Coordinates of C-alpha atoms in Angstrom, one line a residue:
M403 CA -8.9 -48.8 197.6
S404 CA -7.5 -45.3 197.0
D405 CA -4.5 -44.1 199.0
V406 CA -5.9 -40.5 199.3
S407 CA -8.3 -40.0 202.2
D408 CA -11.6 -38.1 201.7
Y409 CA -10.2 -35.3 203.8
E410 CA -7.2 -34.8 201.6
R411 CA -9.4 -34.8 198.5
E412 CA -11.6 -32.1 200.0
R413 CA -8.5 -30.0 201.1
Q414 CA -7.0 -30.1 197.6
A415 CA -10.3 -29.1 196.1
T416 CA -10.5 -26.1 198.4
I417 CA -7.1 -25.1 197.5
A418 CA -7.9 -25.3 193.8
R419 CA -11.1 -23.2 194.2
N420 CA -9.1 -20.5 196.2
R421 CA -6.4 -20.3 193.6
E422 CA -9.0 -19.9 190.8
L423 CA -10.8 -17.2 192.9
L424 CA -7.5 -15.2 193.3
A425 CA -6.6 -15.6 189.6
K426 CA -10.1 -14.0 188.7
L427 CA -9.3 -11.1 191.2
G428 CA -5.8 -10.6 189.8
L429 CA -4.2 -11.5 193.2
A430 CA -2.4 -14.6 192.3
D431 CA 1.1 -13.0 193.0
A432 CA 0.2 -11.1 196.1
S433 CA 2.0 -13.5 198.4
Q434 CA 5.2 -12.9 196.7
A435 CA 4.9 -9.1 197.0
L436 CA 4.5 -9.5 200.9
K437 CA 7.9 -11.2 201.2
P438 CA 10.7 -9.0 202.7
T439 CA 13.2 -7.8 200.1
K440 CA 17.0 -8.4 200.3
N441 CA 17.8 -4.8 200.9
A442 CA 15.5 -4.2 203.7
R443 CA 17.4 -3.2 206.8
S444 CA 16.3 -3.6 210.3
F445 CA 19.2 -1.7 211.9
V446 CA 20.9 1.6 211.6
K447 CA 24.5 1.7 210.2
P448 CA 27.0 3.4 212.4
V449 CA 27.8 7.0 211.3
Q450 CA 31.5 6.6 211.6
P451 CA 32.5 2.9 212.3
R452 CA 35.6 2.5 214.5
V453 CA 38.4 0.0 213.9
K454 CA 38.4 -2.4 216.8
K455 CA 41.6 -2.5 218.7
P456 CA 42.9 -5.9 219.5
K457 CA 42.5 -6.8 223.1
E458 CA 45.5 -7.0 225.2
P459 CA 46.3 -10.4 226.5
A460 CA 45.2 -11.0 230.0
M461 CA 47.7 -11.4 232.8
P462 CA 48.4 -14.9 233.7
T463 CA 46.5 -16.3 236.7
R464 CA 48.7 -16.7 239.7
Q465 CA 49.3 -20.2 240.9
S466 CA 51.0 -21.7 243.9
T467 CA 54.5 -23.0 243.7
R468 CA 53.3 -26.6 244.2
L469 CA 51.1 -26.4 241.1
R470 CA 53.6 -24.8 238.9
R471 CA 56.4 -27.1 239.9
A472 CA 57.3 -29.7 237.1
P473 CA 57.4 -33.4 238.1
V474 CA 60.7 -34.1 239.9
D475 CA 62.8 -37.1 238.7
P476 CA 63.3 -39.3 241.8
N477 CA 66.6 -40.5 240.4
E478 CA 68.0 -37.1 239.6
S479 CA 71.6 -36.4 240.6
P480 CA 72.6 -33.8 243.3
A481 CA 74.1 -31.6 240.4
S482 CA 70.8 -31.8 238.4
K483 CA 68.8 -30.9 241.6
R484 CA 71.0 -27.8 242.3
K485 CA 70.6 -26.6 238.7
R486 CA 66.7 -27.2 238.8
E487 CA 66.4 -25.3 242.1
R488 CA 68.5 -22.4 240.7
E489 CA 66.3 -22.2 237.6
E490 CA 63.1 -22.3 239.7
E491 CA 64.4 -19.5 242.0
Q492 CA 65.4 -17.4 238.9
R493 CA 61.9 -17.9 237.4
R494 CA 60.1 -17.1 240.8
R495 CA 62.1 -13.8 241.0
Q496 CA 61.3 -12.8 237.3
E497 CA 57.6 -13.5 238.0
E498 CA 57.6 -11.3 241.0
E499 CA 59.3 -8.5 239.1
E500 CA 56.6 -8.7 236.4
L501 CA 53.8 -8.6 238.8
L502 CA 55.3 -5.6 240.6
A503 CA 55.8 -3.8 237.2
A504 CA 52.1 -4.5 236.2
A505 CA 50.9 -3.2 239.5
E506 CA 52.9 0.0 239.1
R507 CA 51.6 0.5 235.6
E508 CA 48.0 0.0 236.9
R509 CA 48.7 2.6 239.7
E510 CA 50.3 5.0 237.1
A511 CA 47.2 4.8 234.9
K512 CA 45.1 6.2 237.7
R513 CA 47.3 9.2 238.4
P514 CA 46.7 12.6 236.9
R515 CA 49.2 13.4 234.1
H516 CA 51.0 16.7 234.5
H517 CA 53.6 16.4 231.7
D518 CA 53.3 17.6 228.1
L519 CA 51.2 15.2 225.9
D520 CA 51.6 14.8 222.2
L521 CA 48.8 14.1 219.8
Q522 CA 49.8 10.5 219.4
T523 CA 49.4 10.0 223.2
L524 CA 46.1 11.9 223.3
T525 CA 44.5 9.9 220.5
D526 CA 45.6 6.3 221.5
D527 CA 42.5 4.8 219.9
L528 CA 42.9 6.4 216.4
T529 CA 44.3 4.7 213.4
P530 CA 47.3 6.4 211.7
E531 CA 45.0 7.4 208.8
E532 CA 42.6 9.0 211.3
L533 CA 45.5 10.8 212.9
T534 CA 46.6 12.2 209.6
E535 CA 43.0 13.4 208.9
L536 CA 43.0 15.2 212.3
R537 CA 46.3 17.0 211.6
S538 CA 44.9 18.0 208.1
T539 CA 41.8 19.4 209.9
F540 CA 44.0 21.5 212.3
A541 CA 46.0 22.8 209.2
T542 CA 42.8 24.0 207.6
V543 CA 41.8 26.1 210.6
L544 CA 45.4 27.4 211.1
K545 CA 45.6 29.1 207.7
T546 CA 43.9 32.3 209.1
P547 CA 43.9 33.6 212.7
Y548 CA 40.4 34.4 214.2
P549 CA 40.8 36.7 217.2
R550 CA 37.7 37.0 219.5
R551 CA 35.7 40.0 218.4
T552 CA 33.6 42.3 220.6
S553 CA 31.1 45.1 219.9
S554 CA 30.7 48.4 221.6
D555 CA 28.4 48.6 224.6
D556 CA 25.9 50.7 222.7
A557 CA 25.6 48.2 219.8
Y558 CA 22.0 47.3 219.1
V559 CA 20.6 49.9 221.5
F560 CA 17.7 51.6 219.6
D561 CA 15.7 54.7 220.2
S562 CA 12.5 53.2 218.8
D563 CA 10.9 49.8 219.5
M564 CA 10.3 49.4 215.8
K565 CA 14.0 48.9 215.0
E566 CA 14.3 46.4 217.8
E567 CA 11.3 44.4 216.6
A568 CA 12.8 44.4 213.1
E569 CA 15.9 42.8 214.4
V570 CA 14.0 40.3 216.4
K571 CA 11.9 39.5 213.3
E572 CA 14.9 38.9 211.2
L573 CA 16.4 36.6 213.8
R574 CA 13.2 34.7 213.9
E575 CA 13.3 34.2 210.1
K576 CA 16.8 32.9 210.1
L577 CA 17.0 30.8 213.2
G578 CA 13.4 29.4 213.0
K579 CA 14.4 27.5 209.8
L580 CA 17.1 25.6 211.4
K581 CA 17.0 21.8 211.1
V582 CA 19.1 18.8 212.1
V583 CA 21.6 18.4 209.4
S584 CA 24.2 16.3 211.2
R585 CA 24.4 13.9 214.1
A586 CA 27.1 11.8 215.6
K587 CA 28.2 10.3 219.0
V588 CA 31.2 12.6 219.4
T589 CA 32.3 11.5 222.9
Q590 CA 31.9 8.2 224.8
D591 CA 30.2 9.8 227.9
R592 CA 28.0 12.7 228.9
I593 CA 28.7 16.1 227.3
Y594 CA 29.7 18.7 229.9
S595 CA 30.9 21.6 227.8
A596 CA 31.3 22.8 224.2
A597 CA 33.0 25.5 222.1
Y598 CA 32.5 26.4 218.4
H599 CA 35.7 27.2 216.4
P600 CA 35.2 30.5 214.5
E601 CA 36.5 29.1 211.2
P602 CA 33.7 30.0 208.7
T603 CA 34.4 27.3 206.1
K604 CA 34.1 24.5 208.5
D605 CA 31.7 23.4 211.4
L606 CA 34.4 22.3 213.9
I607 CA 33.1 21.9 217.4
F608 CA 35.0 20.8 220.5
F609 CA 33.1 18.9 223.2
G610 CA 34.3 18.0 226.7
D611 CA 32.8 14.9 228.3
K612 CA 32.4 13.4 231.8
H613 CA 35.6 11.4 231.6
G614 CA 38.1 14.0 230.5
Q615 CA 37.7 13.3 226.9
L616 CA 37.8 16.1 224.3
G617 CA 35.7 15.2 221.2
I618 CA 36.5 17.2 218.1
W619 CA 33.7 17.1 215.5
D620 CA 34.0 18.1 211.9
A621 CA 30.2 18.0 211.5
R622 CA 30.1 18.4 207.8
A623 CA 33.0 16.5 206.7
P624 CA 32.2 13.8 203.9
V625 CA 31.2 10.5 205.3
E626 CA 32.6 7.2 203.9
E627 CA 30.1 4.7 202.6
V628 CA 29.7 1.6 204.7
A629 CA 29.1 -1.9 203.4
D630 CA 26.9 -4.4 205.4
E631 CA 27.0 -8.2 205.8
D632 CA 25.7 -8.6 202.2
D633 CA 28.3 -6.1 200.7
D634 CA 25.4 -3.6 200.0
V635 CA 26.8 -0.1 200.2
T636 CA 24.5 2.6 201.4
P637 CA 25.5 6.2 202.2
A638 CA 24.7 7.6 205.6
E639 CA 21.1 8.7 205.9
D640 CA 19.3 12.0 206.7
G641 CA 22.6 14.1 206.6
E642 CA 24.0 12.3 209.5
G643 CA 27.8 11.9 210.1
G644 CA 30.8 14.1 209.8
K645 CA 34.1 13.0 211.3
Y646 CA 34.9 13.0 215.0
Y647 CA 38.2 12.4 216.9
R648 CA 38.5 11.6 220.7
L649 CA 41.4 13.0 222.6
Q650 CA 41.9 12.0 226.3
M651 CA 42.9 15.6 227.5
H652 CA 42.6 14.8 231.3
W653 CA 43.5 11.8 233.3
P654 CA 42.4 9.5 234.7
A655 CA 39.5 8.7 232.3
T656 CA 37.0 8.6 235.1
S657 CA 34.3 11.1 236.4
K658 CA 37.2 12.7 238.4
S659 CA 38.4 14.3 235.2
S660 CA 35.1 15.8 233.8
I661 CA 35.8 18.7 231.5
S662 CA 33.9 21.7 232.9
S663 CA 34.9 24.3 230.4
V664 CA 36.3 24.7 226.9
K665 CA 37.7 28.0 225.5
F666 CA 39.6 29.0 222.4
D667 CA 42.5 31.3 222.7
P668 CA 41.0 34.8 222.0
I669 CA 44.1 36.0 220.4
D670 CA 44.1 33.7 217.2
S671 CA 41.9 30.6 218.1
F672 CA 45.1 28.5 217.4
S673 CA 44.8 26.7 220.8
V674 CA 42.1 25.5 223.0
F675 CA 41.9 25.6 226.9
T676 CA 40.1 23.0 229.0
S677 CA 39.4 23.0 232.7
A678 CA 38.5 19.7 234.4
Y679 CA 37.7 18.2 237.8
D680 CA 41.2 16.6 237.9
C681 CA 42.2 20.0 239.2
T682 CA 44.1 21.1 236.1
V683 CA 43.8 23.5 233.2
R684 CA 45.4 22.4 229.9
S685 CA 46.1 24.0 226.6
L686 CA 46.1 22.1 223.3
S687 CA 48.0 23.7 220.6
L688 CA 46.5 23.1 217.2
T689 CA 49.9 24.0 215.6
S690 CA 52.1 21.5 217.4
G691 CA 49.5 19.1 218.7
I692 CA 51.1 19.3 222.2
A693 CA 48.8 19.6 225.2
T694 CA 50.6 21.5 228.1
E695 CA 49.4 22.1 231.6
V696 CA 48.7 25.7 232.5
C697 CA 47.4 25.4 235.9
A698 CA 47.1 22.7 238.6
T699 CA 46.0 22.5 242.2
D700 CA 46.2 19.9 244.9
D701 CA 42.5 19.0 245.5
I702 CA 40.4 21.9 244.4
L703 CA 37.9 21.2 241.6
L704 CA 38.0 23.7 238.7
T705 CA 34.4 24.6 237.5
S706 CA 35.1 27.1 234.7
I707 CA 37.5 29.4 233.0
D708 CA 37.3 32.7 230.9
L709 CA 39.8 34.9 229.1
P710 CA 39.5 38.5 228.1
P711 CA 39.8 39.4 224.4
H712 CA 43.5 40.4 224.6
G713 CA 44.2 36.8 225.8
H714 CA 47.0 37.5 228.4
E715 CA 44.9 36.6 231.4
M716 CA 42.8 33.8 232.8
W717 CA 40.2 33.6 235.6
I718 CA 39.4 30.2 237.0
S719 CA 36.5 29.5 239.3
D720 CA 36.5 26.5 241.7
A721 CA 34.3 24.3 243.9
M722 CA 35.6 25.8 247.1
G723 CA 34.2 29.3 246.4
G724 CA 37.5 30.8 245.0
V725 CA 38.5 32.6 241.9
T726 CA 42.1 32.4 240.6
H727 CA 43.7 35.1 238.4
M728 CA 46.6 34.1 236.2
D729 CA 48.8 36.2 233.9
L730 CA 49.6 33.6 231.1
R731 CA 52.8 35.7 230.3
A732 CA 54.3 35.1 233.6
H733 CA 55.2 32.0 235.7
R734 CA 52.2 30.3 237.1
S735 CA 53.5 30.4 240.6
H736 CA 52.5 34.2 240.5
A737 CA 48.8 33.2 240.3
K738 CA 46.6 34.7 242.9
R739 CA 43.5 33.0 244.4
Y740 CA 40.6 35.0 246.0
E741 CA 38.1 33.4 248.4
L742 CA 35.0 35.2 247.1
S743 CA 32.3 32.9 248.5
E744 CA 31.8 30.2 251.2
Q745 CA 30.2 28.0 248.7
K746 CA 30.9 26.6 245.2
I747 CA 31.3 29.1 242.4
G748 CA 29.9 27.5 239.3
S749 CA 31.1 30.1 236.7
V750 CA 33.1 33.2 236.2
S751 CA 32.7 35.5 233.3
V752 CA 34.9 38.4 232.1
N753 CA 33.4 41.5 230.7
P754 CA 34.7 41.6 227.1
T755 CA 34.8 45.5 226.8
R756 CA 35.9 46.2 230.4
P757 CA 37.9 43.1 231.4
Y758 CA 38.3 44.2 235.1
F759 CA 34.6 43.5 235.7
L760 CA 33.8 39.9 236.6
V761 CA 30.4 38.2 237.3
T762 CA 30.3 35.1 239.4
A763 CA 27.5 32.5 240.0
S764 CA 27.5 30.7 243.3
N765 CA 25.7 28.0 245.2
S766 CA 25.1 30.8 247.8
R767 CA 22.2 31.9 245.7
E768 CA 23.8 35.1 244.8
L769 CA 25.1 36.6 241.6
K770 CA 27.8 39.2 242.2
V771 CA 29.5 41.7 239.9
W772 CA 33.2 42.4 241.0
D773 CA 35.6 45.1 240.3
A774 CA 38.9 43.2 239.9
R775 CA 41.0 46.4 240.2
M776 CA 40.1 46.5 243.9
L777 CA 40.9 42.9 244.4
E778 CA 44.5 43.4 242.9
T779 CA 45.4 45.8 245.7
L780 CA 45.0 43.1 248.4
S781 CA 48.1 41.6 249.7
S782 CA 48.2 37.8 249.8
R783 CA 49.9 35.0 251.6
S784 CA 51.7 32.1 250.0
L785 CA 50.1 28.8 250.7
R786 CA 53.5 27.2 251.2
S787 CA 57.2 28.0 250.3
L788 CA 57.8 27.8 246.6
P789 CA 60.9 26.2 245.1
N790 CA 63.2 28.3 243.1
S791 CA 62.1 28.0 239.5
P792 CA 62.9 29.6 236.2
S793 CA 60.9 32.6 235.1
S794 CA 59.7 31.1 231.8
S795 CA 55.9 31.0 231.2
R796 CA 54.1 27.9 232.4
S797 CA 57.0 25.9 233.7
P798 CA 56.1 23.3 236.3
S799 CA 56.8 23.3 240.0
K800 CA 57.0 20.0 242.0
G801 CA 54.5 19.1 244.7
R802 CA 54.2 16.0 246.9
D803 CA 54.7 12.6 245.2
N804 CA 56.6 14.4 242.4
S805 CA 53.3 15.7 240.9
V806 CA 53.3 19.1 239.2
V807 CA 51.1 21.6 241.1
T808 CA 50.6 25.3 241.1
L809 CA 50.8 26.9 244.5
P810 CA 49.1 30.3 244.1
N811 CA 49.1 33.1 246.5
E812 CA 45.9 33.2 248.6
V813 CA 43.7 36.1 249.6
D814 CA 41.4 34.6 252.2
S815 CA 37.8 35.5 252.8
E816 CA 38.6 37.4 256.0
T817 CA 40.9 39.8 254.0
I818 CA 38.2 40.4 251.5
E819 CA 35.5 41.0 254.1
K820 CA 37.7 43.6 255.7
L821 CA 38.1 45.4 252.3
L822 CA 34.3 45.4 251.7
A823 CA 33.7 46.9 255.2
T824 CA 35.8 49.9 254.3
K825 CA 34.6 53.0 252.4
K826 CA 37.1 52.4 249.6
G827 CA 36.1 48.8 249.2
Q828 CA 32.4 49.5 248.8
S829 CA 32.7 49.6 245.0
T830 CA 34.5 46.2 244.9
V831 CA 31.2 44.4 244.7
R832 CA 29.3 46.5 242.2
A833 CA 26.1 44.3 242.4
R834 CA 24.8 41.5 244.6
W835 CA 21.7 39.9 243.1
H836 CA 19.7 37.3 245.1
H837 CA 18.2 34.2 243.6
N838 CA 15.7 31.8 245.2
K839 CA 18.1 28.8 244.7
S840 CA 21.7 28.1 243.6
V841 CA 22.8 30.2 240.6
S842 CA 24.0 27.7 238.0
S843 CA 25.8 30.2 235.6
A844 CA 26.0 33.9 234.7
Y845 CA 27.7 35.4 231.6
W846 CA 28.4 38.8 230.0
D847 CA 27.1 39.3 226.4
P848 CA 29.6 40.3 223.7
R849 CA 28.8 44.0 224.2
G850 CA 29.7 43.8 228.0
R851 CA 26.3 45.2 228.8
S852 CA 23.8 42.4 229.4
I853 CA 24.1 39.5 231.9
V854 CA 22.0 36.3 231.7
S855 CA 21.8 33.9 234.6
T856 CA 20.2 30.4 235.1
S857 CA 19.2 29.1 238.5
Y858 CA 17.6 26.0 240.1
D859 CA 14.6 28.1 240.8
D860 CA 13.6 27.5 237.2
T861 CA 14.0 31.1 236.1
I862 CA 16.3 32.8 233.5
R863 CA 17.1 36.3 234.5
L864 CA 18.4 39.2 232.3
W865 CA 20.0 42.4 233.4
D866 CA 20.8 45.4 231.2
I867 CA 23.8 47.3 232.7
K868 CA 24.0 50.9 231.5
P869 CA 27.6 52.0 230.6
S870 CA 27.3 54.9 232.9
W871 CA 26.9 52.5 235.8
L872 CA 30.2 50.8 234.8
D873 CA 32.1 54.1 234.6
K874 CA 31.1 55.2 238.0
D875 CA 33.1 54.2 241.0
A876 CA 29.9 53.1 242.9
P877 CA 27.6 50.2 243.2
F878 CA 24.9 49.7 240.6
P879 CA 21.7 51.7 241.6
S880 CA 19.3 48.8 240.5
S881 CA 19.3 45.2 241.4
R882 CA 16.1 43.9 239.7
P883 CA 16.4 42.0 236.4
F884 CA 14.4 43.7 233.6
S885 CA 13.2 40.3 232.4
Q886 CA 12.6 36.9 234.0
I887 CA 11.8 33.8 232.0
K888 CA 10.3 30.6 233.5
H889 CA 12.4 27.7 232.4
N890 CA 12.6 24.2 233.8
C891 CA 16.3 23.7 235.1
Q892 CA 15.7 20.6 237.2
T893 CA 18.3 18.4 235.4
G894 CA 18.8 16.0 238.5
K895 CA 21.8 13.8 238.7
W896 CA 22.2 12.3 235.3
L897 CA 22.0 15.4 233.1
T898 CA 24.4 18.3 232.7
I899 CA 23.3 21.5 234.3
L900 CA 21.5 23.7 231.8
K901 CA 23.4 27.0 231.1
A902 CA 22.3 29.9 228.9
Q903 CA 25.1 30.6 226.4
W904 CA 25.4 33.9 224.5
T905 CA 26.3 33.7 220.8
T906 CA 29.8 35.3 220.6
N907 CA 29.0 36.8 217.1
P908 CA 29.1 40.6 217.5
D909 CA 27.6 41.2 214.0
V910 CA 24.1 40.0 215.1
Y911 CA 21.4 41.1 217.5
P912 CA 22.5 39.6 221.0
H913 CA 20.8 36.3 221.8
F914 CA 21.5 33.2 223.7
T915 CA 20.7 29.4 223.5
I916 CA 19.7 27.0 226.2
G917 CA 18.6 23.4 226.3
N918 CA 15.0 22.4 227.2
M919 CA 13.9 19.5 229.2
D920 CA 11.3 18.5 226.5
H921 CA 14.3 17.5 224.2
S922 CA 14.5 20.8 222.4
L923 CA 16.6 23.9 222.3
D924 CA 15.4 27.4 223.0
I925 CA 16.8 30.7 221.6
F926 CA 16.0 34.0 223.4
S927 CA 17.0 37.6 222.6
C928 CA 18.8 40.0 225.0
K929 CA 15.5 41.4 225.9
G930 CA 13.8 38.1 226.7
D931 CA 11.9 37.6 223.5
H932 CA 11.5 34.0 222.4
I933 CA 13.2 33.7 219.1
A934 CA 12.9 30.0 218.2
K935 CA 12.4 26.5 219.5
L936 CA 14.4 23.9 217.7
A937 CA 13.1 20.4 217.9
D938 CA 12.8 17.2 215.9
K939 CA 10.9 14.4 217.7
T940 CA 11.9 11.9 214.9
K941 CA 15.7 12.3 215.4
I942 CA 16.1 13.6 218.9
T943 CA 14.9 11.6 221.9
A944 CA 17.1 13.1 224.7
V945 CA 17.7 16.4 226.5
Q946 CA 19.9 18.7 224.7
A947 CA 21.6 19.9 227.8
V948 CA 24.8 21.7 226.3
T949 CA 24.5 24.3 223.5
C950 CA 26.7 26.9 221.7
S951 CA 26.7 28.9 218.5
H952 CA 29.1 29.8 215.7
P953 CA 31.1 32.9 216.4
S954 CA 31.0 34.0 212.7
I955 CA 27.8 32.5 211.1
I956 CA 24.3 33.2 212.4
E957 CA 22.5 30.1 211.2
R958 CA 24.7 27.6 213.1
V959 CA 23.8 26.0 216.5
V960 CA 25.0 22.8 218.1
S961 CA 23.8 20.8 221.1
G962 CA 24.9 17.7 223.0
N963 CA 23.3 15.2 225.4
A964 CA 24.0 12.8 228.2
S965 CA 25.1 9.9 225.9
G966 CA 27.8 12.0 224.1
R967 CA 25.6 12.4 221.0
C968 CA 25.7 15.8 219.3
V969 CA 23.5 17.6 216.8
L970 CA 24.3 20.3 214.3
W971 CA 21.4 22.7 213.6
A972 CA 21.7 24.6 210.3
P973 CA 19.5 25.4 207.2
E974 CA 18.1 22.5 205.6
D975 CA 19.7 23.2 202.2
L976 CA 23.2 23.1 203.8
V977 CA 23.2 19.3 203.4

């Protein structure tokens, strides 16, 4: 009797017929071609892998004295007993001191830092090699000073529409070709603010995030090749990468330290200023790598800063409706705060050609243009008695709990209202423009002529201010914007507020960038013409809420999203 069943003989015959049929069709090796190859990857390699820091050992768990006590010899002598008790008491005291020191270190980690911080302290998670790379990057941009440039108020003002249309057409040809050439997760948390360094040979962008971290992105730096588990080396794909460095500029590293504004020193761009919700303004020197505190308040959140081109002054807006003026050449105790609104002022912008004109955007639904010369005439009251301090610039003064605070002189809202009620004070507020909802931001263009505002009423508004209006000592005759653009600004709780940002390049027709809720980036001219819409659905799947442009090169735009991931838009042949 055969050991093979009839079923098995039939199955083997069927297999043989199928193989013969596949051989006739030339498909005998088709099954081998369908198997996955060794080099196929089901994951994306990190653009810039980080060296994992060793975890700090956990603190020992507290135990009762009874459990910690060693077994006692019932036959021990009185002398041995006294020695054992002394050792136990000494050990108990040492453990108490260690617990108290650990608790103090934990409390200290949650307090704001008001002292000077060096680069080593700011970059605690960087390796020595990365720290050396960062210093080398700083050295590159320190070779040449780049002061902030402005243009005259009649620049790009044409007699005929044909010349203006030609400028817009040229912009569309250049900016419409921008593509994603580099991407990286520059900060750990949501991007709140950004600034583009004017160095033309590098794309160096500074991003401020939700937890007080300043991310520095060298977007086109060469990327090291990364080996996977099988030691296969593959370069970064799609032009992604660059090098980024994370500095903890403000402390503690929580949402109480969100960096609301980033500005370069307009004198030479050798330092960068940051304001944050920890109620401080800091200055990071790219020359020395030292971050110093410029301004601090007790409990007033700082929402934005701006500096005129000469760089000797700073204007700071806050969440309590105030604007503070500082002379950076004088001791910061001479700062003066003006209560200009009953509600939060989200931004303050200084006119670059006439630095005494300010524009403020407030939750009171009003945009106002102020003549700061009239405000300076007001007398102020000191918030509290100031200690005697040296006259050197930016030296600290002590507040409660030995923290360093600035105690500016205050001009209250009642004093300002009295000024506005007088005939002399009627020109203090040159314009008062109403919006249907809160005004998110308002900024002057590089000519000091146009103003762009964004609002929660989903409208971008543009005003053109004639130079003759600025020269007259009287309110502006018109209050209507010459252009209104519908734009979705409903960012909600989890996205950074959309703000229209002018390009600071004075050599190009004025235009601004703003994020779009459909995961793209819009560019508009100073007349409201839509220049370009930058999008790439294959690479971008989040709202690009924060934007800025290169101060020296037209075809450069960057954007950042709520996860800390940033994108460089540039010509495709740049890669």
